[in-house]
Short mmCIF file of C-alpha atoms in Angstrom, two decimals:
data_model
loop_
_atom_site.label_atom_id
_atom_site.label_comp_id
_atom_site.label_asym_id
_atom_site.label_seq_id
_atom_site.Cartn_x
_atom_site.Cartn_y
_atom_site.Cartn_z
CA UNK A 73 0.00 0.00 0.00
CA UNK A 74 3.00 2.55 0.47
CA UNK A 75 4.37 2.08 -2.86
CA UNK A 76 0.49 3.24 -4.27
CA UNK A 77 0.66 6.14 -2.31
CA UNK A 78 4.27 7.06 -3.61
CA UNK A 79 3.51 6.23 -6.84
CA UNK A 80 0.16 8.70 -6.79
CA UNK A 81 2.39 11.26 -4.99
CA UNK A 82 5.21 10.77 -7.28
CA UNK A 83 2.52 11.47 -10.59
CA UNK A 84 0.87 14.50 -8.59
CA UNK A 85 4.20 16.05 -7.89
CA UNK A 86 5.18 15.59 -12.11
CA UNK A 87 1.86 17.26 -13.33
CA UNK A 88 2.78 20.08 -10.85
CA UNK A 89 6.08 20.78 -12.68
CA UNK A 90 4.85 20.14 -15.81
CA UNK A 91 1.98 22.55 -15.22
CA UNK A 92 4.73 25.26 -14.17
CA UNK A 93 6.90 25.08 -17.78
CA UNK A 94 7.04 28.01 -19.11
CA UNK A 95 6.76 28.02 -22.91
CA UNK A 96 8.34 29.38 -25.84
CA UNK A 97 6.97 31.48 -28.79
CA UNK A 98 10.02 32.13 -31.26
CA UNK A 99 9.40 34.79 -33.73
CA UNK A 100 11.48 35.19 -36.85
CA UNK A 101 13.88 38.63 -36.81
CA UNK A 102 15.10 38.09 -39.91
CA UNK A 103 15.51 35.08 -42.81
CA UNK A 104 18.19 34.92 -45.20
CA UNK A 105 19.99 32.72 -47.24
CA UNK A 106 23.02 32.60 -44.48
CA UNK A 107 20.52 31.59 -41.76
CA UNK A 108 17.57 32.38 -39.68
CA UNK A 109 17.45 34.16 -36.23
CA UNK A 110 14.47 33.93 -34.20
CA UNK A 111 13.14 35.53 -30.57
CA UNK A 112 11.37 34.30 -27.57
CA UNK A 113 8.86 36.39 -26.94
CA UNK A 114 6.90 35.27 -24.09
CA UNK A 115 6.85 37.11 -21.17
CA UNK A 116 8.46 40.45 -23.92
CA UNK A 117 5.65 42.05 -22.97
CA UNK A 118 6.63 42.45 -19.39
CA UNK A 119 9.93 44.80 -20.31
CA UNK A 120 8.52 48.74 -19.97
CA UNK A 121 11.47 49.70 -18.89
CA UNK A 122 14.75 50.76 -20.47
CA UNK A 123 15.95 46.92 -20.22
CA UNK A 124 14.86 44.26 -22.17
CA UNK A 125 15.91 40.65 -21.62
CA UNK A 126 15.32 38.67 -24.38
CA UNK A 127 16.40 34.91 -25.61
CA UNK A 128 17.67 34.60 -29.36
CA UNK A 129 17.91 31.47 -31.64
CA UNK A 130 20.32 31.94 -34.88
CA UNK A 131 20.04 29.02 -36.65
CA UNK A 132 23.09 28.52 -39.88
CA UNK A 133 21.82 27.22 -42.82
CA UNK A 134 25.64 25.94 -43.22
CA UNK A 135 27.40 24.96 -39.86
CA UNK A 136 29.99 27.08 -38.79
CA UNK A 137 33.04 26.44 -36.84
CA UNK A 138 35.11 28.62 -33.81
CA UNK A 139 38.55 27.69 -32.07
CA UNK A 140 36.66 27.89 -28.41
CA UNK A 141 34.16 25.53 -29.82
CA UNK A 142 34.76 21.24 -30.44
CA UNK A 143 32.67 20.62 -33.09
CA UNK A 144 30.39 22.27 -36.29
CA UNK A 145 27.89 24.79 -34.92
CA UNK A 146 24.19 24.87 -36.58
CA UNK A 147 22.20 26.57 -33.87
CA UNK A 148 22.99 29.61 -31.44
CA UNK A 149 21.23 30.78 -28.51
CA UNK A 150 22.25 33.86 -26.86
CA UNK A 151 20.26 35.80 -23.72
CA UNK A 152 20.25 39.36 -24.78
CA UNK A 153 20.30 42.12 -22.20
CA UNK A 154 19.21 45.37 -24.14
CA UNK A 155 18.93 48.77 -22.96
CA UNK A 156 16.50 50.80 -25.09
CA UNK A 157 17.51 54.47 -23.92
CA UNK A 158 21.44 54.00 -24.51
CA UNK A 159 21.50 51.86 -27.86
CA UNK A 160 23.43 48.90 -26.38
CA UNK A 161 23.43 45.57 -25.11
CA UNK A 162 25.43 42.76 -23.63
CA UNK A 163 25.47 39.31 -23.67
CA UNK A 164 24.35 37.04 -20.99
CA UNK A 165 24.39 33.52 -22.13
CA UNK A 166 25.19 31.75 -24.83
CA UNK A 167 24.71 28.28 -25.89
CA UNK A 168 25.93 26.40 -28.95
CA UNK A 169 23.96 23.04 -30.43
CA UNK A 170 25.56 20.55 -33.23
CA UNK A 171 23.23 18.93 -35.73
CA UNK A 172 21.35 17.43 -33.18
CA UNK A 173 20.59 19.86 -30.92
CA UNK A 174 23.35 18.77 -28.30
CA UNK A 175 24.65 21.28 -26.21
CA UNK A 176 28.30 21.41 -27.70
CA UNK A 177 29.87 24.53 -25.42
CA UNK A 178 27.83 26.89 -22.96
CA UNK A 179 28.89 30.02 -21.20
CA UNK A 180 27.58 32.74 -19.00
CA UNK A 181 28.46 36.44 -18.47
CA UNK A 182 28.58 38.15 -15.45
CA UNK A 183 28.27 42.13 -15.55
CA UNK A 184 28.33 43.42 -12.18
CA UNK A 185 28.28 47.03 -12.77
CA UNK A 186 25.59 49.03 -12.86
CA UNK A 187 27.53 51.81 -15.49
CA UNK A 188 25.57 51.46 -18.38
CA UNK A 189 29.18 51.79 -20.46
CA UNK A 190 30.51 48.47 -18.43
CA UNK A 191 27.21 47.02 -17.94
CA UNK A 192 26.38 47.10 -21.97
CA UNK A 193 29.49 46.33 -23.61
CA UNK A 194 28.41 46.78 -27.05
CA UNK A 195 27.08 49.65 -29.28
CA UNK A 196 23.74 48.32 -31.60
CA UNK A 197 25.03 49.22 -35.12
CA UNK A 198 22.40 50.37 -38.15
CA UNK A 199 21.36 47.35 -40.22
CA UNK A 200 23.20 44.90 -37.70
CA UNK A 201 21.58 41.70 -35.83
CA UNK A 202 21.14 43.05 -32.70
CA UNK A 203 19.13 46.47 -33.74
CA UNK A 204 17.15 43.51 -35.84
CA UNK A 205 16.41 42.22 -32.47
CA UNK A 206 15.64 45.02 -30.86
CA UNK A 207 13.50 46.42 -33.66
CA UNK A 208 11.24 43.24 -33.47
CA UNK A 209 11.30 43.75 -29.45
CA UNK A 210 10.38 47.07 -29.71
CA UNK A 211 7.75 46.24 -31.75
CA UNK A 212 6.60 43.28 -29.89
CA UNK A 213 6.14 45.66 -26.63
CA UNK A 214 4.54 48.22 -28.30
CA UNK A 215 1.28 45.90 -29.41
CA UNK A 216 -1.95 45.79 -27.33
CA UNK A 217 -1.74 42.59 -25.41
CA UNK A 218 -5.03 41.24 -27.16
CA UNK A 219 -3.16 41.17 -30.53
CA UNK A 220 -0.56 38.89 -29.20
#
């Protein structure tokens, strides 16, 4: 009789978690013949602020290769930390898949400085990825939330 009750605890306690994943909604940024990049946008709604955090998915249409990096790389996901009022960003994650979908090398950035300089590390250039990414952002916040 305990091993029922486990079991029927053990099932409660895995519909709970599942019940609490949070899910994606990529949108495409921008397609081209190189490759695709794609945003989360769930929960984009949320940023009012100057800062935006926002997950994005470059996928290669031809893998590419780095020295840092064992193996060909055909998907890239990087957590984006924007600031809308200064025109910059930095990095927070970044994850790189093979073919597969395998993690192949991970990292994580730590900016603990709250000068906007330090904190954003890079400028967003005209016509470049990341004012792609915050263009769509930008225009993902701005839209009544019954649109969405």
């Amino acid at each position: 009789m305990n091993k029922t009750y486990l079991i029927i605890l053990l099932l409660l306690f895995q519909n709970l978690l599942a019940a609490q994943t949070i899910s994606e909604n990529w949108v495409p940024v921008s397609i081209e013949k190189e490759g695709s990049i794609f945003i989360n946008v769930s929960g984009l709604s949320s940023f009012t602020g100057d800062e935006i955090y926002v997950w994005a998915l470059q996928e290669f249409n031809s893998p590419m290769t780095m020295e840092e990096v064992d193996g060909k790389i055909y998907k890239v996901k990087t957590y984006y930390l924007i600031n809308k009022q200064l025109i910059r960003y930095s990095i927070l994650q970044i994850v790189y898949y093979d073919s597969k979908n395998n993690v192949i090398k991970h990292y994580t950035y730590e900016h603990k400085s709250d000068n906007g300089q330090f904190k954003y590390n890079y400028p967003i250039l005209k016509n470049s990825d990341a004012e792609k990414i915050l263009s769509m952002c930008l225009e993902y916040i701005s839209k009544p939330a019954e649109k969405k």
